[in-house]
Short mmCIF file of C-alpha atoms and ligand atoms in Angstrom, two decimals:
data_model
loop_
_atom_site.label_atom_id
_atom_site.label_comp_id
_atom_site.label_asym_id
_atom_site.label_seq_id
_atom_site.Cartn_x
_atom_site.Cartn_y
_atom_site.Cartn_z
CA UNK A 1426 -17.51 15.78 -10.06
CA UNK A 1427 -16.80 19.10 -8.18
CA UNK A 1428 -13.35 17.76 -7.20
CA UNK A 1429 -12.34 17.32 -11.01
CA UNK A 1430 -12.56 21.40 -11.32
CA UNK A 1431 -9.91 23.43 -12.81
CA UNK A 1432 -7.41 20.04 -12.31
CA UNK A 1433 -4.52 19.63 -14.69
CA UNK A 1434 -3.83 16.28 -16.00
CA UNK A 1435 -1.24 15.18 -18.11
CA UNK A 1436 -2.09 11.78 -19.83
CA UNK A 1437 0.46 10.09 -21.24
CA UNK A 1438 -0.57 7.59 -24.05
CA UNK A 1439 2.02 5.04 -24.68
CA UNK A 1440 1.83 2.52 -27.33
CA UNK A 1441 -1.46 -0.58 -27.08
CA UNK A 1442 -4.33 -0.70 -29.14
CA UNK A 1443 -6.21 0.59 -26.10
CA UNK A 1444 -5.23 3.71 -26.84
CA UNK A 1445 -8.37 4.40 -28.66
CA UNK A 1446 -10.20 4.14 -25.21
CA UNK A 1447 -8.16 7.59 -24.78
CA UNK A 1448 -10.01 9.63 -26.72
CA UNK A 1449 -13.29 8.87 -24.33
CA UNK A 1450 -11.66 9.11 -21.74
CA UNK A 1451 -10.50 12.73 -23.05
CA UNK A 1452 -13.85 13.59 -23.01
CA UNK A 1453 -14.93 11.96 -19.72
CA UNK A 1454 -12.21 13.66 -17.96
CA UNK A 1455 -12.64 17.54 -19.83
CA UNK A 1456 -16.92 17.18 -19.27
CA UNK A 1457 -15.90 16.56 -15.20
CA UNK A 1458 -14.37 20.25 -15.69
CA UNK A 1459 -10.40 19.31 -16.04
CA UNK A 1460 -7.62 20.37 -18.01
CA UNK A 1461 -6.35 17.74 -20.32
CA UNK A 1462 -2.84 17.58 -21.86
CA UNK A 1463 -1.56 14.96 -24.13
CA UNK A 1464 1.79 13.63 -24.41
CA UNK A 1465 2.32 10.56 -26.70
CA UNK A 1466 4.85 7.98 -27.26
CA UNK A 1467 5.84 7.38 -30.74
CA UNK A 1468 4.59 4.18 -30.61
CA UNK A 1469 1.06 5.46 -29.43
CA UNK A 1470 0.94 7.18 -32.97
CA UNK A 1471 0.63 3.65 -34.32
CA UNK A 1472 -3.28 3.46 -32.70
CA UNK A 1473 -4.61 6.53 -32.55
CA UNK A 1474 -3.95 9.93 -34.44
CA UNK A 1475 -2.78 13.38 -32.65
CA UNK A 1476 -5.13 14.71 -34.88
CA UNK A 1477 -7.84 13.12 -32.90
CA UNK A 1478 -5.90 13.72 -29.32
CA UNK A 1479 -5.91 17.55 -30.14
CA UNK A 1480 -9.18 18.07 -31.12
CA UNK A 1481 -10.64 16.16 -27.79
CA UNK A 1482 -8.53 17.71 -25.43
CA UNK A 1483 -8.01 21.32 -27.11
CA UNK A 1484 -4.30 21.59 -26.87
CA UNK A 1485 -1.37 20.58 -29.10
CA UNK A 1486 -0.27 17.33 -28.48
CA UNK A 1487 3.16 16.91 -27.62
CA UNK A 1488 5.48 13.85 -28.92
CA UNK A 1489 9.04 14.57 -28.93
CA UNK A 1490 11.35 15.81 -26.63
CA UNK A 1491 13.64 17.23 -29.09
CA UNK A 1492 10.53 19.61 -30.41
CA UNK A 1493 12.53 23.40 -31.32
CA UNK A 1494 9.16 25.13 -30.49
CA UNK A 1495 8.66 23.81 -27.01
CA UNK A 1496 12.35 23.29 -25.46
CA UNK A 1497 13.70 26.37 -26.10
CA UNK A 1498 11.93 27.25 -23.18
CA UNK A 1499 12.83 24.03 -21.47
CA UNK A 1500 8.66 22.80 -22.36
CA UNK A 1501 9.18 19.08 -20.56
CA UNK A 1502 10.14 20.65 -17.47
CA UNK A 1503 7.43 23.32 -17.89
CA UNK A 1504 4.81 20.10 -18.41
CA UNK A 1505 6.01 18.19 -15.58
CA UNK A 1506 5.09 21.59 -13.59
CA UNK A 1507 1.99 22.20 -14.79
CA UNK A 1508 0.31 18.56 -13.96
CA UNK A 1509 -1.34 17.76 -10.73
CA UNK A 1510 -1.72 14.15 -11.37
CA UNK A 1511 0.33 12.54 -14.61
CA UNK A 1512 -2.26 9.68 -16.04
CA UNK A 1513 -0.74 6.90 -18.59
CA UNK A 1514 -3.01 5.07 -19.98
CA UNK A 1515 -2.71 2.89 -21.76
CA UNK A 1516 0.63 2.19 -20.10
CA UNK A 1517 2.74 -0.29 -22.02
CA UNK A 1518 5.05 -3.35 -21.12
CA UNK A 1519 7.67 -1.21 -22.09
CA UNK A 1520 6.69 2.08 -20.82
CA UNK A 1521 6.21 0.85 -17.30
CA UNK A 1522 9.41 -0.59 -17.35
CA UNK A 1523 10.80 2.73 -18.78
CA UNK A 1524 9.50 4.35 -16.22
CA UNK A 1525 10.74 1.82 -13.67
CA UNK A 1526 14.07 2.23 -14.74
CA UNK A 1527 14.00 5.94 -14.64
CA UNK A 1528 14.73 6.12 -18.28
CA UNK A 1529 14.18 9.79 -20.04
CA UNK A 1530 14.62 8.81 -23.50
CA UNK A 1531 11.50 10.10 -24.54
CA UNK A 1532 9.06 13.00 -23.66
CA UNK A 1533 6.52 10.97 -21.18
CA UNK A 1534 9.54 8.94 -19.13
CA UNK A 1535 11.41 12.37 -19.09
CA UNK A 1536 8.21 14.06 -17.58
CA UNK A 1537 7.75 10.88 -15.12
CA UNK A 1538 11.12 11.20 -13.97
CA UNK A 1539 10.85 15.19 -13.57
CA UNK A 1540 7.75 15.54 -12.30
CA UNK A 1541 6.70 15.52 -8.48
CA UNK A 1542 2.79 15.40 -8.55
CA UNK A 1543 1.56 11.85 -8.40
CA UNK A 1544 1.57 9.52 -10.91
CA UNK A 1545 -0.83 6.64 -11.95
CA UNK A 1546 -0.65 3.83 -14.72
CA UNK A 1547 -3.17 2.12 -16.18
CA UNK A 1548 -1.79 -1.22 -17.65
CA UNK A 1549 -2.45 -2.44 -20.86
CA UNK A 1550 -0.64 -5.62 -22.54
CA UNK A 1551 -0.89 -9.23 -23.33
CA UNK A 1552 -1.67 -11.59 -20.25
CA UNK A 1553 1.71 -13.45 -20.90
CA UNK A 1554 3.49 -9.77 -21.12
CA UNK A 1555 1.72 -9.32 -17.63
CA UNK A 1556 2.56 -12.37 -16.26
CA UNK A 1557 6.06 -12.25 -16.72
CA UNK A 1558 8.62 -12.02 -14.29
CA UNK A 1559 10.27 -8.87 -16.09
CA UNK A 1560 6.65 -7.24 -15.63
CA UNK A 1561 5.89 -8.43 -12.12
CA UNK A 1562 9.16 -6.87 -11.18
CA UNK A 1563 8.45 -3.62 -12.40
CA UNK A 1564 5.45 -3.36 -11.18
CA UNK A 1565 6.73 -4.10 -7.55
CA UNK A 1566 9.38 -1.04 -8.30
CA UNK A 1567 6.56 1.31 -9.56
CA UNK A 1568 4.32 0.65 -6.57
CA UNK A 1569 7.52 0.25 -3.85
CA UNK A 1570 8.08 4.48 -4.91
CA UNK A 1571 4.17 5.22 -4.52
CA UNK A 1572 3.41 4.63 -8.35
CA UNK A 1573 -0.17 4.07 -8.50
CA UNK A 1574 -1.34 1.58 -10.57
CA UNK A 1575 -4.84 1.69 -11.42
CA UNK A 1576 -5.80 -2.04 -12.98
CA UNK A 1577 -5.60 -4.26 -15.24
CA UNK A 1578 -8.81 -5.72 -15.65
CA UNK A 1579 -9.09 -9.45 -16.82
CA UNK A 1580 -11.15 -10.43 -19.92
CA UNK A 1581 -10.73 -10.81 -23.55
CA UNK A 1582 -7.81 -9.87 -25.01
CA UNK A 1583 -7.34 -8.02 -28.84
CA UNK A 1584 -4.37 -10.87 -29.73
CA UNK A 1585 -7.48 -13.25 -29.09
CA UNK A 1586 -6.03 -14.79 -25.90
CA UNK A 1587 -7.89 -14.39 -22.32
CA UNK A 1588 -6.23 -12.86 -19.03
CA UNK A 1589 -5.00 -9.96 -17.01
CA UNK A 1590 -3.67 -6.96 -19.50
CA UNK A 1591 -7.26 -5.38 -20.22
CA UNK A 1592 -6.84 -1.75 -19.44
CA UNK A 1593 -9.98 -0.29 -17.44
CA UNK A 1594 -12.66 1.25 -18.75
CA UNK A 1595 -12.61 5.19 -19.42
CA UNK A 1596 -15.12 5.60 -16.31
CA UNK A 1597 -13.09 3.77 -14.40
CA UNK A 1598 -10.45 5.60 -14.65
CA UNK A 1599 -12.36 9.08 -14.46
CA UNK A 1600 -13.93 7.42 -10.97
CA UNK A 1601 -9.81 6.71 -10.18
CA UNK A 1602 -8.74 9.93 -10.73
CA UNK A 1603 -11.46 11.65 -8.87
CA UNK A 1604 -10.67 9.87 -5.92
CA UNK A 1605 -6.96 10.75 -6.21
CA UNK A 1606 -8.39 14.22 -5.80
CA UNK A 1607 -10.71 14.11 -3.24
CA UNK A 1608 -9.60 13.39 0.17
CA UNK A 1609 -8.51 9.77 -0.22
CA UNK A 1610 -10.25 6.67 0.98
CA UNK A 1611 -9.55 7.37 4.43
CA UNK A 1612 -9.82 10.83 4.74
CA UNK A 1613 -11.06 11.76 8.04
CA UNK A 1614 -10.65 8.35 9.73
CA UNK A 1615 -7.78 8.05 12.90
CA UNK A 1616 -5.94 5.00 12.47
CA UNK A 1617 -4.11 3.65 15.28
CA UNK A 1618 -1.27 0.83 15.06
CA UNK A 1619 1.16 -1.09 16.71
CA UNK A 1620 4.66 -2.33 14.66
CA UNK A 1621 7.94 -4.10 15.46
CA UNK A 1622 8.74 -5.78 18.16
CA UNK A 1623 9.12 -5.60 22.21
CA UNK A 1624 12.03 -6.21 24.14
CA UNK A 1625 11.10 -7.53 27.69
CA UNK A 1626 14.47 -7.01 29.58
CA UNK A 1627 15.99 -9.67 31.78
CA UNK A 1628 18.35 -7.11 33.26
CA UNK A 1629 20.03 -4.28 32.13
CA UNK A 1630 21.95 -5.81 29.59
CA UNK A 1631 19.56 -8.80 27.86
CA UNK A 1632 16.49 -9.04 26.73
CA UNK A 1633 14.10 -11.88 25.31
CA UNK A 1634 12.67 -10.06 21.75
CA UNK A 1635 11.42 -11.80 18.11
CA UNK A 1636 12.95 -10.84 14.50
CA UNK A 1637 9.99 -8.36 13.93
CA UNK A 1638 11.59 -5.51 12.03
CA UNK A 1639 9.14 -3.35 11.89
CA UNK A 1640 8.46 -3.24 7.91
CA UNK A 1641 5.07 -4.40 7.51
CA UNK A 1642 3.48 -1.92 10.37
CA UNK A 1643 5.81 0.92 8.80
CA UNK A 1644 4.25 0.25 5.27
CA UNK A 1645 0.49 -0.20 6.43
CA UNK A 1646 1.08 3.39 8.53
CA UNK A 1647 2.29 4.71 5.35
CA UNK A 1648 -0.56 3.36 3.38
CA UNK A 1649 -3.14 4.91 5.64
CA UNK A 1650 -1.05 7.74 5.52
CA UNK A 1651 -1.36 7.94 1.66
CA UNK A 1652 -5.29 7.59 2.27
CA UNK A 1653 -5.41 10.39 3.93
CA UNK A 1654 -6.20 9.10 7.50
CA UNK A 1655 -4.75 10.31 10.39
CA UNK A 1656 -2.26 7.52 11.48
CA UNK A 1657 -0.65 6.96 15.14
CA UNK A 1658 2.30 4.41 15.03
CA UNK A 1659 3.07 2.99 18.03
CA UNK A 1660 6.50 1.16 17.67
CA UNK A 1661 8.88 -1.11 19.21
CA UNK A 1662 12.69 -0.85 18.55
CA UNK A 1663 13.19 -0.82 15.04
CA UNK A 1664 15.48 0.92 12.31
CA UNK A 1665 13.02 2.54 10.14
CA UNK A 1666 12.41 6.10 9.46
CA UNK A 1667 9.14 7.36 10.06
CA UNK A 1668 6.38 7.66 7.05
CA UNK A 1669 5.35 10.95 5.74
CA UNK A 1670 2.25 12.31 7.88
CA UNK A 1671 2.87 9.97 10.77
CA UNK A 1672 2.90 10.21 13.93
CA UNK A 1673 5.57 7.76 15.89
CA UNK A 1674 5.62 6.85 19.60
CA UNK A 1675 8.26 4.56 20.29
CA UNK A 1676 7.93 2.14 22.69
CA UNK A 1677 10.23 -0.82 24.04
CA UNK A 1678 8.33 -3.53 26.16
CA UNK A 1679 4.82 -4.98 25.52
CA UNK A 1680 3.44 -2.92 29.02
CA UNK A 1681 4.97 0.20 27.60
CA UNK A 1682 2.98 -0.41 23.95
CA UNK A 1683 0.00 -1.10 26.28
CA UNK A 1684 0.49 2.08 27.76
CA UNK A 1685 0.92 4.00 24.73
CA UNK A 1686 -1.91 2.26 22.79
CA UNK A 1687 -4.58 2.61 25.72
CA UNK A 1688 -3.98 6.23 26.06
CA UNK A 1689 -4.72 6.79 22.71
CA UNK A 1690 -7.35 4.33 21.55
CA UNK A 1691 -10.54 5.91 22.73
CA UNK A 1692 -10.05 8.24 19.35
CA UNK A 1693 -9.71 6.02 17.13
CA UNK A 1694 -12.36 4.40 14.07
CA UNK A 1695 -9.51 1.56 13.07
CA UNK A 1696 -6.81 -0.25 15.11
CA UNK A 1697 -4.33 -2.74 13.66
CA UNK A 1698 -1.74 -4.76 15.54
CA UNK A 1699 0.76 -5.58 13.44
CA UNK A 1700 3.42 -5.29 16.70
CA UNK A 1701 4.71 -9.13 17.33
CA UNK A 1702 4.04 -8.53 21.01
CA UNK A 1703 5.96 -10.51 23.51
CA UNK A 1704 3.31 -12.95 24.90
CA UNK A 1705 5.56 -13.16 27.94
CA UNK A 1706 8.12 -11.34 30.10
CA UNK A 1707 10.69 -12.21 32.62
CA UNK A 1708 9.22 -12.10 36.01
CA UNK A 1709 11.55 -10.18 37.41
CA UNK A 1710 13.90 -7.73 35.76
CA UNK A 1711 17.00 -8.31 37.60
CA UNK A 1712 18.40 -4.43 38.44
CA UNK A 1713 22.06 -5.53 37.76
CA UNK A 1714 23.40 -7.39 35.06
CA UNK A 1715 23.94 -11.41 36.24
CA UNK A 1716 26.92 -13.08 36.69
CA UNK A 1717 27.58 -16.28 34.97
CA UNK A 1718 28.02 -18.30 37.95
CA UNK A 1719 25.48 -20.98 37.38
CA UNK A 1720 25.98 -23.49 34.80
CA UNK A 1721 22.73 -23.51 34.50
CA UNK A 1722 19.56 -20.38 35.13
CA UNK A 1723 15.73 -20.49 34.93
CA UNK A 1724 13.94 -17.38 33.59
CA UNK A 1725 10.62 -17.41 35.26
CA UNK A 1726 7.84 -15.67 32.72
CA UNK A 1727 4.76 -14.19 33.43
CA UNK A 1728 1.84 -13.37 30.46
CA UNK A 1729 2.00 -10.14 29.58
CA UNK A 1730 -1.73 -8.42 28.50
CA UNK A 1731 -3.00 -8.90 25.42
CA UNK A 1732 -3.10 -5.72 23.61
CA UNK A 1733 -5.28 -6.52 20.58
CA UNK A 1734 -7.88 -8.72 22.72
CA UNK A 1735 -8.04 -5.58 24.82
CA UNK A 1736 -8.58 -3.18 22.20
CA UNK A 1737 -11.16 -5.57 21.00
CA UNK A 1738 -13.27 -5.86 24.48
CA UNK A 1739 -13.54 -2.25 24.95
CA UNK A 1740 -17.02 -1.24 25.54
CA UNK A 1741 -16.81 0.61 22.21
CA UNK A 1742 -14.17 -0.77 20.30
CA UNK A 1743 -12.93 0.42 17.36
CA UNK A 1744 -12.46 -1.92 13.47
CA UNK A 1745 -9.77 -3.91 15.01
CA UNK A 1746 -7.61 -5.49 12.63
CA UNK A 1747 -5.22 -8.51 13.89
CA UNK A 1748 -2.60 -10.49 12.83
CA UNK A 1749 -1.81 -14.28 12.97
CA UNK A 1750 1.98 -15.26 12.41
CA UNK A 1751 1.93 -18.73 12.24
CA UNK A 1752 4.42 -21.60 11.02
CA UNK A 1753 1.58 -24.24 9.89
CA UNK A 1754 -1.79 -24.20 9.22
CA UNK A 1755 -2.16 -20.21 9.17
CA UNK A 1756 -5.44 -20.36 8.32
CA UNK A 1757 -7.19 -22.84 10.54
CA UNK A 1758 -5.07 -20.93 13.62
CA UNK A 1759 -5.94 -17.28 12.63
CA UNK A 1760 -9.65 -17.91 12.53
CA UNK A 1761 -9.32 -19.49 16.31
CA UNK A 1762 -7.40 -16.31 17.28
CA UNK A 1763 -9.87 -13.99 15.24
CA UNK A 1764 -12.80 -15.70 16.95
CA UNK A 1765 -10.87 -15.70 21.16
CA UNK A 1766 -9.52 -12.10 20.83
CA UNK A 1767 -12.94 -10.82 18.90
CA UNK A 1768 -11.43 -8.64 16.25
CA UNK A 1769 -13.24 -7.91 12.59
CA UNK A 1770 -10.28 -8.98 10.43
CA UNK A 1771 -7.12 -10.81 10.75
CA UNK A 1772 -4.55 -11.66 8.49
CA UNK A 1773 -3.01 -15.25 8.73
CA UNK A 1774 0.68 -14.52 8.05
CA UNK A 1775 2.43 -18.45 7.32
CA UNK A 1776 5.87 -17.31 9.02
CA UNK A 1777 7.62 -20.53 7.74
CA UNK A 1778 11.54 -20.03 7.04
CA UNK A 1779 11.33 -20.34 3.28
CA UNK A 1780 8.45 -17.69 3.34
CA UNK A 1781 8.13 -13.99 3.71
CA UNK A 1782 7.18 -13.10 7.23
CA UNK A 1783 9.72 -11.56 10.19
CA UNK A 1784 12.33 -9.85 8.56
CA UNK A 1785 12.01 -10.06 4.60
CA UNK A 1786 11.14 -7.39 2.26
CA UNK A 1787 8.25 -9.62 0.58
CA UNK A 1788 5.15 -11.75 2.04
CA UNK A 1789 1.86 -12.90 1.12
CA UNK A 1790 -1.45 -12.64 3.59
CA UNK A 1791 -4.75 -14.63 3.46
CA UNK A 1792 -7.29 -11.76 4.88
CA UNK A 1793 -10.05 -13.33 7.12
CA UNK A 1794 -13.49 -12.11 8.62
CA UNK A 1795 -16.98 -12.91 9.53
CA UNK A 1796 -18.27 -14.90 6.48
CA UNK A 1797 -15.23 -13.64 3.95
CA UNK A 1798 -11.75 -14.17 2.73
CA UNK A 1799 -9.06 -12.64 0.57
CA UNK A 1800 -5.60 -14.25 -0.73
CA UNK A 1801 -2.92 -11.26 -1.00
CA UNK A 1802 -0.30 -12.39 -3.29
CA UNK A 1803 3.45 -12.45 -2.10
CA UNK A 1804 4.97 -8.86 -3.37
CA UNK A 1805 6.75 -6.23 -1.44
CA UNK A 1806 5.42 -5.02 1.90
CA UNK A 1807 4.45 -1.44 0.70
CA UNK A 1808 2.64 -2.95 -1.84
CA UNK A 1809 1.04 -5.32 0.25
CA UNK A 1810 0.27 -3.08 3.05
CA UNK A 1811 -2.00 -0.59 0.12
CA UNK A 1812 -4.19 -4.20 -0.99
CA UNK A 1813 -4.75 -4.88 2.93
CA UNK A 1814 -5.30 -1.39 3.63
CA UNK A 1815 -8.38 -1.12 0.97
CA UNK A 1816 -9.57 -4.35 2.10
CA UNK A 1817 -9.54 -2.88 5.54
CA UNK A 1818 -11.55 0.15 4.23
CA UNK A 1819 -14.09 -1.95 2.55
CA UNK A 1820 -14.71 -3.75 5.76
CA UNK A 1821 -14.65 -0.45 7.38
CA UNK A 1822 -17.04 1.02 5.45
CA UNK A 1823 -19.64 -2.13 5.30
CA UNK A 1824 -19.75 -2.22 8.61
CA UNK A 1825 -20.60 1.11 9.23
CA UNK A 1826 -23.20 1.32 6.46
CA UNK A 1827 -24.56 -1.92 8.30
CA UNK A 1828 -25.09 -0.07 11.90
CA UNK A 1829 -26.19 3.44 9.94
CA UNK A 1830 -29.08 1.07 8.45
O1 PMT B 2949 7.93 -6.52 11.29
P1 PMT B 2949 8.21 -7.39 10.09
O2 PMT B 2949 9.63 -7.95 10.09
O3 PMT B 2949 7.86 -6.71 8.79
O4 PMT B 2949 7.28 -8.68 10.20
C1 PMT B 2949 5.90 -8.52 10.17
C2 PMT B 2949 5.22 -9.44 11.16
C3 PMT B 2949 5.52 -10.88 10.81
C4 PMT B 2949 5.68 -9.15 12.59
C5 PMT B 2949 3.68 -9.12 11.06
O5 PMT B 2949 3.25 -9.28 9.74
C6 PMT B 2949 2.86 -10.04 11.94
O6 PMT B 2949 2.46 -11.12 11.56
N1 PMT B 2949 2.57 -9.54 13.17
C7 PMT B 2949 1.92 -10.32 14.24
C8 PMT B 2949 2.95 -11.14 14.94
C9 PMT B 2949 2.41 -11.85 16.13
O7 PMT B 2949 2.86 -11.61 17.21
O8 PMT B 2949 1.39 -12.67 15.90
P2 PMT B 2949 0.59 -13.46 17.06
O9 PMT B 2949 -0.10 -14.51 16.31
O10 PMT B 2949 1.51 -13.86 18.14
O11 PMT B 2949 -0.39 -12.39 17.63
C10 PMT B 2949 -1.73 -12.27 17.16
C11 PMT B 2949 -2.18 -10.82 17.22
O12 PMT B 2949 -2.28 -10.39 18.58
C12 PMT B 2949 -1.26 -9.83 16.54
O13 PMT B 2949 -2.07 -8.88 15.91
C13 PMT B 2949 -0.46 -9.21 17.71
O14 PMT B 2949 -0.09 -7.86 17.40
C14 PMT B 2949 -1.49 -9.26 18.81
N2 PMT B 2949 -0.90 -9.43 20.15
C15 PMT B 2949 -0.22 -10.54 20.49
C16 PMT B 2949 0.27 -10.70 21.76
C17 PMT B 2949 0.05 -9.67 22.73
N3 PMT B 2949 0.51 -9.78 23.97
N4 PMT B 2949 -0.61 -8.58 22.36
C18 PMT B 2949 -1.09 -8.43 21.10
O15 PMT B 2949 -1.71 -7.39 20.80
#
């Protein structure tokens, strides 16, 4: 693993009896040709030795933050310098939600909450630790500020019991981190996609629009983004900033976000609509505002073009990834619209009042394409937006291995 060269990694080993698994990975991590510091928790001393840490990774292994020989010299800052990617693992209940807190009241969660390289968890706990509210809201807060968390894996459990909490396997995590290193999953690949909403303008003053805010196209740009792709947002009128590495075109009606999409879709290997489009626009926009002196006024519509479906037909189309907001039977109704408009993947988004959807922070998606499904859980949109995004990349990458062969 070329990429692994001359990289400094600070694992953090928090308190779980899969802390023994450390000490492999140690070894996996220092053959792959990186550096390897250890910084333990004190309850992490309870499963495996610093003896043992030491001699794998061939540096002192630090444990308090109060140590005379290292802070003199302010060490914990100097260690949250020296890392390019911090590595807990295992990473307790309680030292995730240390570190989702932004607690420092020990040497690892001081480091976390110093350090600006990226950081990754690997989970380790009892299934009904993981399950827990108290848990599943951490986790959202790790992943909502770019927190990776790599796993758990299911299976059986040390306290005998079966479930999530497994952490993952040394070369799992070795394959993890070398991936963090290397260009990301969609390095090299130009995403293109549209977000928000469109205002279609009944004269100067009014407009017929939808509650899109934005959120869910901001977070899947930002997810690419993170990948490494190349990501063009092309966005109705929303109140977001734009993600790191992004580049925005704003837009305001559905022929404008045509426009904007058409001129730059011949470059790109992925397209999503995420955009709630306006199907339809006044047919005339009046060129000064009306007068109220009807008690009653028709708005005549006309269709405007269907963005996605034209993205789709292209002689050469890129992945094209749709979605389906729907208030009953999302399912049944995004298949019909993946099938009509021809896309590869589209996510049936149940829009329902009570739901996530337009507006909220949270939803839930059920991914569908040619012969395959996949149920994302309701959680955050940023978190969201990273499990559609590798699902996206999977399908990417199938399909292309499929035409290569
Ligand atoms: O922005 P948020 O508040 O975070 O909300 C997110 C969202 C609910 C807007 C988003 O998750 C979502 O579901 N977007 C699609 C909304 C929509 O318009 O769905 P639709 O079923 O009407 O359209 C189907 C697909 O065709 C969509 O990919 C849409 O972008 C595309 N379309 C629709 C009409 C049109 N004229 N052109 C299009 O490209």
């Amino acid at each position: 693993m070329a990429v692994m060269h001359g990289r400094k990694i600070l694992l953090g080993v928090s308190g779980g009896i899969a802390a023994y698994k450390t000490a492999q990975l140690i070894r996996l991590l220092r053959a792959a040709g990186a550096e390897v510091r250890v910084v333990m928790t004190r309850a992490a001393e309870q499963f495996i030795t610093p003896m043992t840490l030491q001699a794998l990774s061939g540096q002192p292994v630090r444990q308090s933050l109060f140590d005379p020989a290292h802070e003199a010299a302010m060490g914990h800052i100097e260690l949250a310098r020296w890392a390019d990617l911090i590595l807990v693992a295992p990473a307790s209940a309680d030292c995730m939600a240390r570190i989702a807190a932004g607690m420092a009241d020990d040497l690892l969660t001081t480091i976390c909450l110093a350090s600006e390289v990226p950081i990754a968890l690997a989970p380790a706990m009892n299934q009904g630790m993981w399950r827990n509210s108290a848990t599943e809201h951490n986790v959202r807060t790790l992943a909502r500020r770019g927190i990776r968390l790599w796993g758990p894996a299911e299976g059986d459990q040390a306290c005998g019991e079966t479930g999530p909490g497994r952490m993952l396997e040394p070369e799992q995590l070795l394959h993890l981190v070398g991936e963090c290193f290397s260009a990301g999953a969609a390095g090299g690949l130009t995403v293109l996609l549209t977000a928000g909403p469109t205002r279609e303008p009944i004269d100067p003053v009014r407009f017929i629009s939808n509650r899109s805010s934005g959120k869910m196209g901001f977070a899947l740009a930002a997810a690419f983004a993170a990948q490494g792709a190349e990501v063009t947002l092309v966005s109705g009128p929303v109140v977001l900033p734009t993600p790191p590495g992004v580049r925005r075109i704003d837009v305001e009606t559905a022929l404008e976000m045509e426009a904007a999409v058409m001129a730059e879709v011949e470059r790109c290997d992925i397209f999503v609509g995420c955009a709630a489009v306006a199907d339809y626009r006044p047919a005339q926009a009046v060129g000064q505002k009306i007068k109220k002196t009807a008690q009653t006024r028709d708005i005549g519509l006309v269709r405007n073009p269907d963005i996605l479906a034209t993205v789709a037909a292209r002689p050469r189309p890129p992945f094209t990834v749709g979605f389906a907001a729907e208030t009953e039977r999302p399912v049944e109704y995004a298949q019909e619209k993946r099938k009509v408009k021809g896309v590869d993947m589209i996510a049936a988004n149940l829009v329902a009042a009570s739901q996530g959807g337009f507006e909220r922070d949270e939803n839930a998606l059920t991914v569908l394409w040619e012969g395959g499904r996949k149920e994302l859980p309701m959680t955050d949109k940023p978190h969201l937006a990273q499990l559609l995004v590798t699902q996206v990349l999977i399908n990417y990458a199938e399909r292309h291995s499929a035409e290569d062969t």
